[in-house]
XYZ file of C-alpha atoms in Angstrom:
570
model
C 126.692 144.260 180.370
C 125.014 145.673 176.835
C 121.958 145.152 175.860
C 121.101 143.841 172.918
C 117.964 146.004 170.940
C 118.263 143.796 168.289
C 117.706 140.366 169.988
C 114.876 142.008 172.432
C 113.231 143.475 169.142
C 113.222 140.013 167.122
C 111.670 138.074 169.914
C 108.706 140.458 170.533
C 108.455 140.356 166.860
C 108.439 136.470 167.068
C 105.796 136.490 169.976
C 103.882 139.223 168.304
C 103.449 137.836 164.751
C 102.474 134.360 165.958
C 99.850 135.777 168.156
C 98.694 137.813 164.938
C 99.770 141.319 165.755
C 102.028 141.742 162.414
C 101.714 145.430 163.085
C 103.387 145.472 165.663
C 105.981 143.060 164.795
C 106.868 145.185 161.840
C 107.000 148.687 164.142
C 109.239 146.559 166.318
C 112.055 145.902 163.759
C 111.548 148.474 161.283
C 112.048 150.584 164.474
C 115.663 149.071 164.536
C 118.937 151.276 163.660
C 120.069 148.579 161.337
C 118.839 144.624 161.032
C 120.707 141.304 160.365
C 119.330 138.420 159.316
C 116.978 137.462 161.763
C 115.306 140.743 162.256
C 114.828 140.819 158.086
C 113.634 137.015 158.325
C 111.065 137.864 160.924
C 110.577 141.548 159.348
C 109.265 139.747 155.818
C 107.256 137.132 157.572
C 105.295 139.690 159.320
C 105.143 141.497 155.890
C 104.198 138.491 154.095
C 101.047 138.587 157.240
C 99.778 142.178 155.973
C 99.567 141.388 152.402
C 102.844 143.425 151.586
C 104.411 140.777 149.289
C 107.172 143.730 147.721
C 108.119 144.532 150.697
C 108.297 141.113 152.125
C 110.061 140.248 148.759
C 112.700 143.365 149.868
C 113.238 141.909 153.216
C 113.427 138.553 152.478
C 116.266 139.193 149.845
C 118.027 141.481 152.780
C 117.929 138.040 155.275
C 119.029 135.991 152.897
C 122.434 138.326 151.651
C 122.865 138.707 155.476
C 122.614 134.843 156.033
C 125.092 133.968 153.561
C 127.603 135.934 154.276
C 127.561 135.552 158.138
C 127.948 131.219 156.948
C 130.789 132.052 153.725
C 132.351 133.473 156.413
C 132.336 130.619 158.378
C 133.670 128.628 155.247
C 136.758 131.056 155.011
C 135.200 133.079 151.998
C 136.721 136.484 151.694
C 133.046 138.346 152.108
C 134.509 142.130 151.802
C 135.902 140.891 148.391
C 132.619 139.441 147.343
C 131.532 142.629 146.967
C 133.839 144.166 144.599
C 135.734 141.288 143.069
C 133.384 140.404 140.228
C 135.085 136.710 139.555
C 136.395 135.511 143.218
C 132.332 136.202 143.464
C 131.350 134.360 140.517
C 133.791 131.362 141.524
C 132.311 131.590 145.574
C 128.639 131.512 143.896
C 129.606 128.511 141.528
C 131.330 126.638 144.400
C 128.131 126.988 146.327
C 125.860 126.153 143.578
C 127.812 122.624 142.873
C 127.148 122.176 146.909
C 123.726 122.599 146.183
C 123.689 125.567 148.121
C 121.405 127.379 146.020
C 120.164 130.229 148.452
C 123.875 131.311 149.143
C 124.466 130.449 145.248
C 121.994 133.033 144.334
C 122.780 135.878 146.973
C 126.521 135.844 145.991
C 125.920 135.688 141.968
C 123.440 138.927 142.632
C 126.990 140.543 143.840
C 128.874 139.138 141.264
C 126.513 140.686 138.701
C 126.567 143.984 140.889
C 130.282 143.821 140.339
C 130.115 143.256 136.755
C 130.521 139.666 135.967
C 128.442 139.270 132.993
C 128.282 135.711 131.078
C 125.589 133.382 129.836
C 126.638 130.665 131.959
C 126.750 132.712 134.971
C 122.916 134.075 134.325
C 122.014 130.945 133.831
C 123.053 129.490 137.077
C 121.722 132.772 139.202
C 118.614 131.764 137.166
C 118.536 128.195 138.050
C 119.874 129.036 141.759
C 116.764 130.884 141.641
C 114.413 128.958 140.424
C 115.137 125.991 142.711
C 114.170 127.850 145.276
C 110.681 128.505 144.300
C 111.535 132.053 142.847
C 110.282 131.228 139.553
C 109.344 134.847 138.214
C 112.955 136.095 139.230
C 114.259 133.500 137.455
C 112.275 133.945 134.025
C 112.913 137.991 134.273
C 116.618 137.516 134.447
C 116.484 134.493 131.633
C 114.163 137.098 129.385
C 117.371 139.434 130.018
C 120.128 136.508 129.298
C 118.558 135.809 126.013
C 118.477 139.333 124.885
C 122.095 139.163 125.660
C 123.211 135.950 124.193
C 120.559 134.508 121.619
C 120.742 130.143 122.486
C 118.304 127.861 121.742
C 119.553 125.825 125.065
C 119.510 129.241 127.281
C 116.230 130.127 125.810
C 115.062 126.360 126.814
C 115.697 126.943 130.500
C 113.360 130.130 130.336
C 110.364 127.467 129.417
C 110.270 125.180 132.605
C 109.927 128.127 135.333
C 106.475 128.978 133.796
C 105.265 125.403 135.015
C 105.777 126.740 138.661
C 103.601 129.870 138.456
C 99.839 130.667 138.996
C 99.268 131.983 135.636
C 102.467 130.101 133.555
C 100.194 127.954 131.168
C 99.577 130.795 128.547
C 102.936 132.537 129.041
C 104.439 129.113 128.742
C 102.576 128.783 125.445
C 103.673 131.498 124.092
C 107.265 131.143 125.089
C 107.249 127.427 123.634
C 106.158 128.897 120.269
C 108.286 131.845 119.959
C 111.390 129.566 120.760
C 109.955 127.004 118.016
C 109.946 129.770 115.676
C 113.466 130.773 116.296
C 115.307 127.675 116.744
C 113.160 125.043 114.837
C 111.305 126.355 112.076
C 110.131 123.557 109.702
C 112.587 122.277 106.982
C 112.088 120.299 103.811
C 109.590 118.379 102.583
C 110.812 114.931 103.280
C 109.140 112.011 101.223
C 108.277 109.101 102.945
C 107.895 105.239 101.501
C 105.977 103.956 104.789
C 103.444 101.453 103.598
C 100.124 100.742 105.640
C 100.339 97.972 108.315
C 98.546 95.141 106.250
C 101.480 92.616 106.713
C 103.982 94.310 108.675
C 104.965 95.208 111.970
C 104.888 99.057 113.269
C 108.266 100.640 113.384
C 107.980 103.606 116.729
C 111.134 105.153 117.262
C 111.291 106.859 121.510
C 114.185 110.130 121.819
C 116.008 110.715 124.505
C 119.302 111.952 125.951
C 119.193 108.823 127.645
C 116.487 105.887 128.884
C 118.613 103.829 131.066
C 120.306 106.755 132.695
C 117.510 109.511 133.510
C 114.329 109.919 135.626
C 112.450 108.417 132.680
C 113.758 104.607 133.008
C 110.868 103.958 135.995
C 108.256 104.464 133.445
C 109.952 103.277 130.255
C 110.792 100.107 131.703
C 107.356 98.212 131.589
C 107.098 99.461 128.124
C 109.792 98.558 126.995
C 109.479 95.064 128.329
C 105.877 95.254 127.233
C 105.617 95.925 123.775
C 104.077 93.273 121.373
C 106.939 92.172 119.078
C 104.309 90.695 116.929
C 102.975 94.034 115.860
C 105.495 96.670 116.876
C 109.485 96.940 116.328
C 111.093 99.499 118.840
C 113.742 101.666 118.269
C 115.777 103.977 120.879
C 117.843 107.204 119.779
C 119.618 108.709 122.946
C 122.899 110.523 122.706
C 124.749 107.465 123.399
C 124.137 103.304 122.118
C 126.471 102.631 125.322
C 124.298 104.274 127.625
C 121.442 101.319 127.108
C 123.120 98.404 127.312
C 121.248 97.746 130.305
C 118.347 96.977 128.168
C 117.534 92.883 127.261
C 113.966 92.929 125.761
C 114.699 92.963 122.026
C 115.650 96.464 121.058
C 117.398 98.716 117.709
C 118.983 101.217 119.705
C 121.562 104.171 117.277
C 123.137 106.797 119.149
C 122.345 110.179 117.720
C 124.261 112.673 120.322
C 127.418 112.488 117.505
C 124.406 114.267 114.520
C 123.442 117.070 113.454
C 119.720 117.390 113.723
C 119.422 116.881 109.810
C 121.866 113.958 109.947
C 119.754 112.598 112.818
C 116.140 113.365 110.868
C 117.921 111.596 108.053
C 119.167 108.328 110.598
C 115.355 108.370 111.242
C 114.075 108.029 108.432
C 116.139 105.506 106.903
C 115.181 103.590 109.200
C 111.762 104.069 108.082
C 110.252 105.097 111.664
C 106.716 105.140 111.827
C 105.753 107.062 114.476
C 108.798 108.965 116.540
C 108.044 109.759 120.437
C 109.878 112.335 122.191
C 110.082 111.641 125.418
C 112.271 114.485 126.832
C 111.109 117.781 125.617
C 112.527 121.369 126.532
C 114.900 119.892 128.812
C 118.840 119.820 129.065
C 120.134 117.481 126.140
C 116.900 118.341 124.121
C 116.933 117.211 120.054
C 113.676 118.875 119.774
C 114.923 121.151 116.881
C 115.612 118.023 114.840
C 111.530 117.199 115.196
C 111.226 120.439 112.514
C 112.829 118.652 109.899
C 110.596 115.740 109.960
C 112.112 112.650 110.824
C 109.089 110.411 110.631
C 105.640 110.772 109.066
C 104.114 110.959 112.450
C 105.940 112.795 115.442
C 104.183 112.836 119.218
C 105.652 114.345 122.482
C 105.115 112.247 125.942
C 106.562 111.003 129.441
C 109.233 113.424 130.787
C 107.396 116.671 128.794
C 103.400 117.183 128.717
C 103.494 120.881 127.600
C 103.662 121.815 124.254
C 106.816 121.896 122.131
C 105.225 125.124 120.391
C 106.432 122.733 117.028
C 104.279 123.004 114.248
C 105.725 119.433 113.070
C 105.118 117.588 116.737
C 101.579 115.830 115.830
C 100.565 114.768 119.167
C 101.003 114.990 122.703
C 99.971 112.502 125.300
C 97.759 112.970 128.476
C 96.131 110.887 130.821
C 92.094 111.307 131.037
C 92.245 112.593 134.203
C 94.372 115.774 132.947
C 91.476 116.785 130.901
C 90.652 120.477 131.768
C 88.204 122.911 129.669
C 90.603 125.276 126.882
C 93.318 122.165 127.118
C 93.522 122.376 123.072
C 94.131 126.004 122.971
C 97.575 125.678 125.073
C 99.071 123.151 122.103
C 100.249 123.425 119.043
C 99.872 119.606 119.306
C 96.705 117.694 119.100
C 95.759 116.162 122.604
C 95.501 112.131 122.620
C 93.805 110.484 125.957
C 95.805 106.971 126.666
C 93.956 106.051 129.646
C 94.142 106.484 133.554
C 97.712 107.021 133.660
C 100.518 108.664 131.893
C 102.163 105.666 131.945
C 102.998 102.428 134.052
C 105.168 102.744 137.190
C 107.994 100.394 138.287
C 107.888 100.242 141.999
C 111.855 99.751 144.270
C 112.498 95.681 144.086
C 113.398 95.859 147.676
C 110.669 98.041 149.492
C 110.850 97.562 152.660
C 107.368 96.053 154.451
C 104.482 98.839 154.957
C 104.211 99.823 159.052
C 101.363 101.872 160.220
C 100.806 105.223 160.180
C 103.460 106.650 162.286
C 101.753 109.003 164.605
C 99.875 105.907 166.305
C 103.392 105.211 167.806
C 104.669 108.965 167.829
C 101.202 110.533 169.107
C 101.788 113.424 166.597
C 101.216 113.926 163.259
C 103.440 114.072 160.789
C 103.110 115.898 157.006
C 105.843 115.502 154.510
C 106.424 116.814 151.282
C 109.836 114.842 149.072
C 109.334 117.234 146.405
C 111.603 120.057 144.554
C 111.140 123.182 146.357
C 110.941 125.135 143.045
C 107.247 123.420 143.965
C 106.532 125.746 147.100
C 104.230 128.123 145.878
C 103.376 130.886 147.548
C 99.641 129.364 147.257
C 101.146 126.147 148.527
C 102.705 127.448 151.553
C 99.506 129.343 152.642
C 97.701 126.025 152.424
C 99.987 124.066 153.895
C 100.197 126.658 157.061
C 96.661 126.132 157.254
C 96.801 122.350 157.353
C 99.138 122.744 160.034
C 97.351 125.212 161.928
C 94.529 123.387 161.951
C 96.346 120.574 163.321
C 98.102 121.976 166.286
C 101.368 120.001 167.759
C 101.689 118.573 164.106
C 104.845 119.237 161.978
C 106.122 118.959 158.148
C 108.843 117.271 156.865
C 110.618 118.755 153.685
C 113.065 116.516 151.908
C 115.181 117.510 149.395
C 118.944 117.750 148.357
C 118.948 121.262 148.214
C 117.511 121.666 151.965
C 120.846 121.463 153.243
C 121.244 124.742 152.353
C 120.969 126.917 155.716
C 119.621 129.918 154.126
C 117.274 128.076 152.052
C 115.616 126.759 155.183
C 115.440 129.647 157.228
C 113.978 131.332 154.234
C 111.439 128.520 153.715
C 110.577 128.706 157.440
C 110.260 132.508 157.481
C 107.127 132.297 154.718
C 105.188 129.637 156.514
C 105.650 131.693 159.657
C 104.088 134.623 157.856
C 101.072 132.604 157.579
C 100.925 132.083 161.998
C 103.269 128.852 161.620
C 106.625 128.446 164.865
C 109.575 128.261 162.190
C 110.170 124.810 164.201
C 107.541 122.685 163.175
C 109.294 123.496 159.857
C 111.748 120.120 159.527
C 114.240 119.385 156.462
C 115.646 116.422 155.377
C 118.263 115.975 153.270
C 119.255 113.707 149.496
C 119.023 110.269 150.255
C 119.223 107.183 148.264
C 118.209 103.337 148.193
C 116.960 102.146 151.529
C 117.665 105.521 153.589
C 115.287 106.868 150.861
C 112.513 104.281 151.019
C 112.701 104.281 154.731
C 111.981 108.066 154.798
C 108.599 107.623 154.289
C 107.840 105.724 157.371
C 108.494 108.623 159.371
C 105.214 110.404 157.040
C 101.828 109.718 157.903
C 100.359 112.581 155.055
C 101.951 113.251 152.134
C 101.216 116.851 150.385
C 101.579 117.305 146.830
C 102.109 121.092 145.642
C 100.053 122.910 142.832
C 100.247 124.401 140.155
C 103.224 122.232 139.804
C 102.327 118.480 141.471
C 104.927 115.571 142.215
C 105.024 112.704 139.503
C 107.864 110.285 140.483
C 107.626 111.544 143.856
C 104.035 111.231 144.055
C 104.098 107.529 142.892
C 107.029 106.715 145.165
C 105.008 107.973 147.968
C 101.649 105.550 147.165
C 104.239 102.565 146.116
C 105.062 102.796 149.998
C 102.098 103.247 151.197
C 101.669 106.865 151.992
C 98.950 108.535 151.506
C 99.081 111.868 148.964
C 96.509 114.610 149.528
C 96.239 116.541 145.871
C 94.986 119.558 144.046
C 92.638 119.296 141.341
C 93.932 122.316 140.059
C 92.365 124.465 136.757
C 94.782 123.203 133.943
C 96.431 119.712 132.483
C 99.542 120.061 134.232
C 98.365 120.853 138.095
C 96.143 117.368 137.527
C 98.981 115.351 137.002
C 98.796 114.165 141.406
C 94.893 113.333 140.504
C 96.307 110.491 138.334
C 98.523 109.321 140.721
C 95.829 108.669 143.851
C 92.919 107.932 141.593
C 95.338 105.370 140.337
C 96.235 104.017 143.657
C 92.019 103.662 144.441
C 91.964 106.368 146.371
C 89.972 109.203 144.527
C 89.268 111.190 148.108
C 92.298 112.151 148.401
C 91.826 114.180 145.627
C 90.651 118.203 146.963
C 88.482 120.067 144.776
C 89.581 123.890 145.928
C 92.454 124.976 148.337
C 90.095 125.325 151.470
C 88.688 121.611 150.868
C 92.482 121.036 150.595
C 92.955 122.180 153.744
C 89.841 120.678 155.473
C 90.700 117.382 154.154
C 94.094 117.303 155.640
C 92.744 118.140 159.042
C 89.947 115.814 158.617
C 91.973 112.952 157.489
C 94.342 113.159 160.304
C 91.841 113.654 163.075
C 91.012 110.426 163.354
C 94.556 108.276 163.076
C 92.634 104.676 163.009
C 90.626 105.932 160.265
C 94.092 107.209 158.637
C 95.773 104.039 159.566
C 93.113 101.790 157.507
C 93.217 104.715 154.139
C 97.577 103.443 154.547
C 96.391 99.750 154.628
C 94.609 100.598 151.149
C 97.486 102.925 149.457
C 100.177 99.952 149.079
C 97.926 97.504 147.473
C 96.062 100.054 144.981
C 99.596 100.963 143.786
C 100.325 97.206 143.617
C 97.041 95.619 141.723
C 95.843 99.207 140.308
C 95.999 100.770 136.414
C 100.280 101.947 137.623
C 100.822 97.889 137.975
C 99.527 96.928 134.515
C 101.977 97.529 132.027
C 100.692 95.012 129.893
C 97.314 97.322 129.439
C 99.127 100.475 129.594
C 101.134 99.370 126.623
C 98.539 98.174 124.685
C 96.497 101.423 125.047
C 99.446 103.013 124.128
C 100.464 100.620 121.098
C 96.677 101.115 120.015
C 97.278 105.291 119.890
C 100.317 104.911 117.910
C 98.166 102.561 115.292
C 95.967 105.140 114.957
C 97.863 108.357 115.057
C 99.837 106.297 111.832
C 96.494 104.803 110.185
C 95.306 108.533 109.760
C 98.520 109.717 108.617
C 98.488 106.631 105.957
C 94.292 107.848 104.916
C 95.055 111.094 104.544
C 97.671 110.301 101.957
C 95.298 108.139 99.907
C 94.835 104.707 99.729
C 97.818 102.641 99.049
C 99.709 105.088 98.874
C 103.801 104.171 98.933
C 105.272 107.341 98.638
C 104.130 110.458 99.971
C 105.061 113.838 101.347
C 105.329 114.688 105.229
C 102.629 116.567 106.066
C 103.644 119.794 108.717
């Protein structure tokens, strides 16, 4: 009989670490002739303990390789040939990506690129298989590389949305935004425009989009849509495809645009003599930003699915709910900042909820955290404060739920950075994608929700309060990490909001100490959705039909008086 070193050496390093000795932990495995996955897992979690976050960084990656090719082996990959075979490796790591394995993804694209696969679609997926892990600055440092390489205004777009995810992304965001504006959509023309003013005549507002019916966007767009006062406003929608909104019934001029060019598009636009023109997709895949620059209505605004800047001269406006409203806001845009209200916009709840139940741990006698969101979210700030809600709750456990947690490395890696903040890798549970019902029933099993910073849920979040769960949020320093704040202030219940990460934390414990006190907070979650500022479309669209009557009333003064013809202003 052998004994196993390796196996001894991981579980004192287990026992060790979790009864905070991560000194000894680490002299434990670094001790070892060679480690395998589990010694590297445990080695960076007791690295991520002493503050050594390179190191940890260095040992996590090591787990992770080890990981995925002890389960590609499983799944009959050839792993010796992963290492030298630049394009079986690039095929393996694409094969895994469309699984949504995007922890093996990434570990078997960094051999492919070690073997010498080089192509912009294959940095772009490393990136992304990065990135949707939560490894956000990887993923902009090897996009900064992949546009050096291949120049793209849609490769260069994918290097915008990591910044959201970081601590300090706001100004390098900015910057980013502007520099790709500058390449890819500098201004063009001088188009003349023969909008009248609105004495006798109905606003014409144009909204852009890949697609309305079809994308994330159709929960919020919905009520609008429905909403809008024919009587003053005619509404126009440009995706890529007419066929794509036939859904629609409320009276609707809807031109497909995917077929243009963006100055055939601009041109579309303003034939149809567009008042005010709304993206409402941003620097996102099947983006028509760039045909913003040539002016395709006298007044252009960004809002919904994008709340950054565009970095476009030529975008006017962005929109932002009050509660977003954070000191050196106007700095970060190249777009003046309009307030519509409490919310970013209305929010269509499922038809067929099922009935609200009680907060779960009065049946289960243990408490129960969850989390639905992307876990590009997982900070590293969010996963310290998130141990310490769960420390301070001992015998509680958190629920992750996600597609892409059905990735086996993925949660062993997630598990192995809350354990280097003192949390058992077990009370670490994943859930996978699920849809309809199976979805809305997940969040019976949650009795507190917690939203990430700097990069909150927003269809998540409002899912979440539409079914009655409660949402414990960041007030965080900028615009974007306020977004949750909208959400439970919405739903009437503003102390849920935290004002730092340690009242974060002392919140969550609070709130869950006493479960009849949590249990009545539930009773009130439901109903604030239901009756509260998310509910009324009708106001939401008037606040918003009122902004677009002004934006287009200032554009009409500034042009004089009457005027019938005039030149877009940049």
């Amino acid at each position: 009989m052998t004994f196993d070193m390796s196996s001894a050496s991981v579980g004192f390093a287990r026992e060790a670490l979790l009864a905070g000795d991560a000194a000894a932990a680490i002299g434990a495995l670094q001790s070892l002739p060679s480690r395998g996955a589990e010694a590297n897992y445990w080695l960076a979690s007791a690295l991520i303990a002493t503050g050594e976050a390179a190191a940890a960084a260095l040992a996590l990656d090591a787990a992770r390789l080890a990981h995925t090719l002890e389960v590609a082996a499983g799944m009959a990959a050839e792993t010796p040939r992963l290492h030298t075979d630049a394009e079986y490796a690039a095929s393996v790591a694409t094969k895994l990506y469309g699984g949504q394995n995007v922890a093996m993804s990434a570990a078997v694209w960094s051999l492919a690129l070690q073997a010498g696969h080089s192509s912009p679609t294959g940095w772009l997926t490393y990136a992304l298989a990065l990135q949707h892990q939560g490894r956000a600055e990887e993923a902009i440092a090897l996009l900064q590389q992949a546009v050096t390489l291949w120049p793209s205004p849609v490769l260069h777009q994918f290097m915008l949305y990591p910044h959201f995810l970081i601590e300090d992304g706001r100004a390098r965001y900015t910057a980013e935004a502007r520099r790709w504006a500058a390449l890819y959509a500098p201004e063009v023309g001088a188009p003349i425009f023969h909008n009248a003013s609105l004495k006798g005549r109905r606003l014409r507002v144009g909204y852009v989009a890949p697609s309305f019916a079809g994308t994330q966007i159709r929960q919020f767009i919905a009520p609008i849509l429905d909403a809008h006062d024919r009587g003053s406003i005619d509404v126009f929608l440009y995706p890529a495809k007419a066929e794509t909104e036939a859904v629609w019934t409320c009276p609707l001029t809807i031109r497909g645009i995917g077929h243009l060019s963006d100055a055939d598009a601009a041109a579309l636009i303003r034939a149809d003599q567009i008042d005010v023109l709304i993206d409402a997709w941003g620097h996102s895949a099947g983006s028509r930003l760039a045909m913003f620059a040539h002016r395709a209505a006298p007044v252009q605004a960004a809002w919904l699915n994008y709340i950054q800047t565009t970095g476009l001269r030529r975008m006017d406006y962005v929109l932002h709910a009050d509660q977003m409203a954070s000191p050196g806001d106007e700095a970060l845009f190249t777009e003046d900042i309009v307030r519509i209200g409490p919310t970013l916009g209305p929010f269509r709840a499922a038809p067929d909820r099922p009935a609200s139940q009680p907060t779960p741990a009065l049946a289960t006698g243990r408490v129960t955290f969850g989390s639905f969101n992307h876990p590009a979210k997982l900070s590293d700030a969010t996963i310290r404060a998130w141990s310490g809600v769960l420390r301070g709750r001992p015998g509680s456990r958190l629920v992750l739920k996600y597609g892409y947690f059905t990735d086996p490395v993925l949660r062993r890696a997630t598990q192995a950075r809350f354990a280097g903040h003192g949390v058992e890798p077990e009370r670490i549970e994943f859930r996978g994608h699920s849809t309809g019902q199976g979805y809305l029933q997940a969040f019976h099993e949650i009795d507190l929700a917690l939203d990430p910073s700097p990069a909150p849920g927003g269809t998540t979040t409002c899912d979440a309060l539409a079914n009655g769960v409660p949402v414990l949020t960041l007030r965080g320093p900028d615009f974007y990490s306020r977004i949750g704040v909208c959400g439970v202030e919405g739903a009437g219940a503003p102390e849920l909001v935290a004002e730092s990460w340690d009242d974060y934390v002392a919140k969550a414990v609070a709130l869950t100490a006493d479960l009849t006190a949590l249990d009545r907070l539930r009773a009130r979650i439901r109903p604030g959705m239901d009756t509260g500022p998310y509910a009324d479309d009708a106001g939401f669209t008037r606040r918003l039909e009122a902004a677009f009557q002004t934006m287009f009333t200032r554009w009409c003064n500034a042009q004089g008086d009457g005027a019938e013809a005039v030149r877009g202003a940049a």
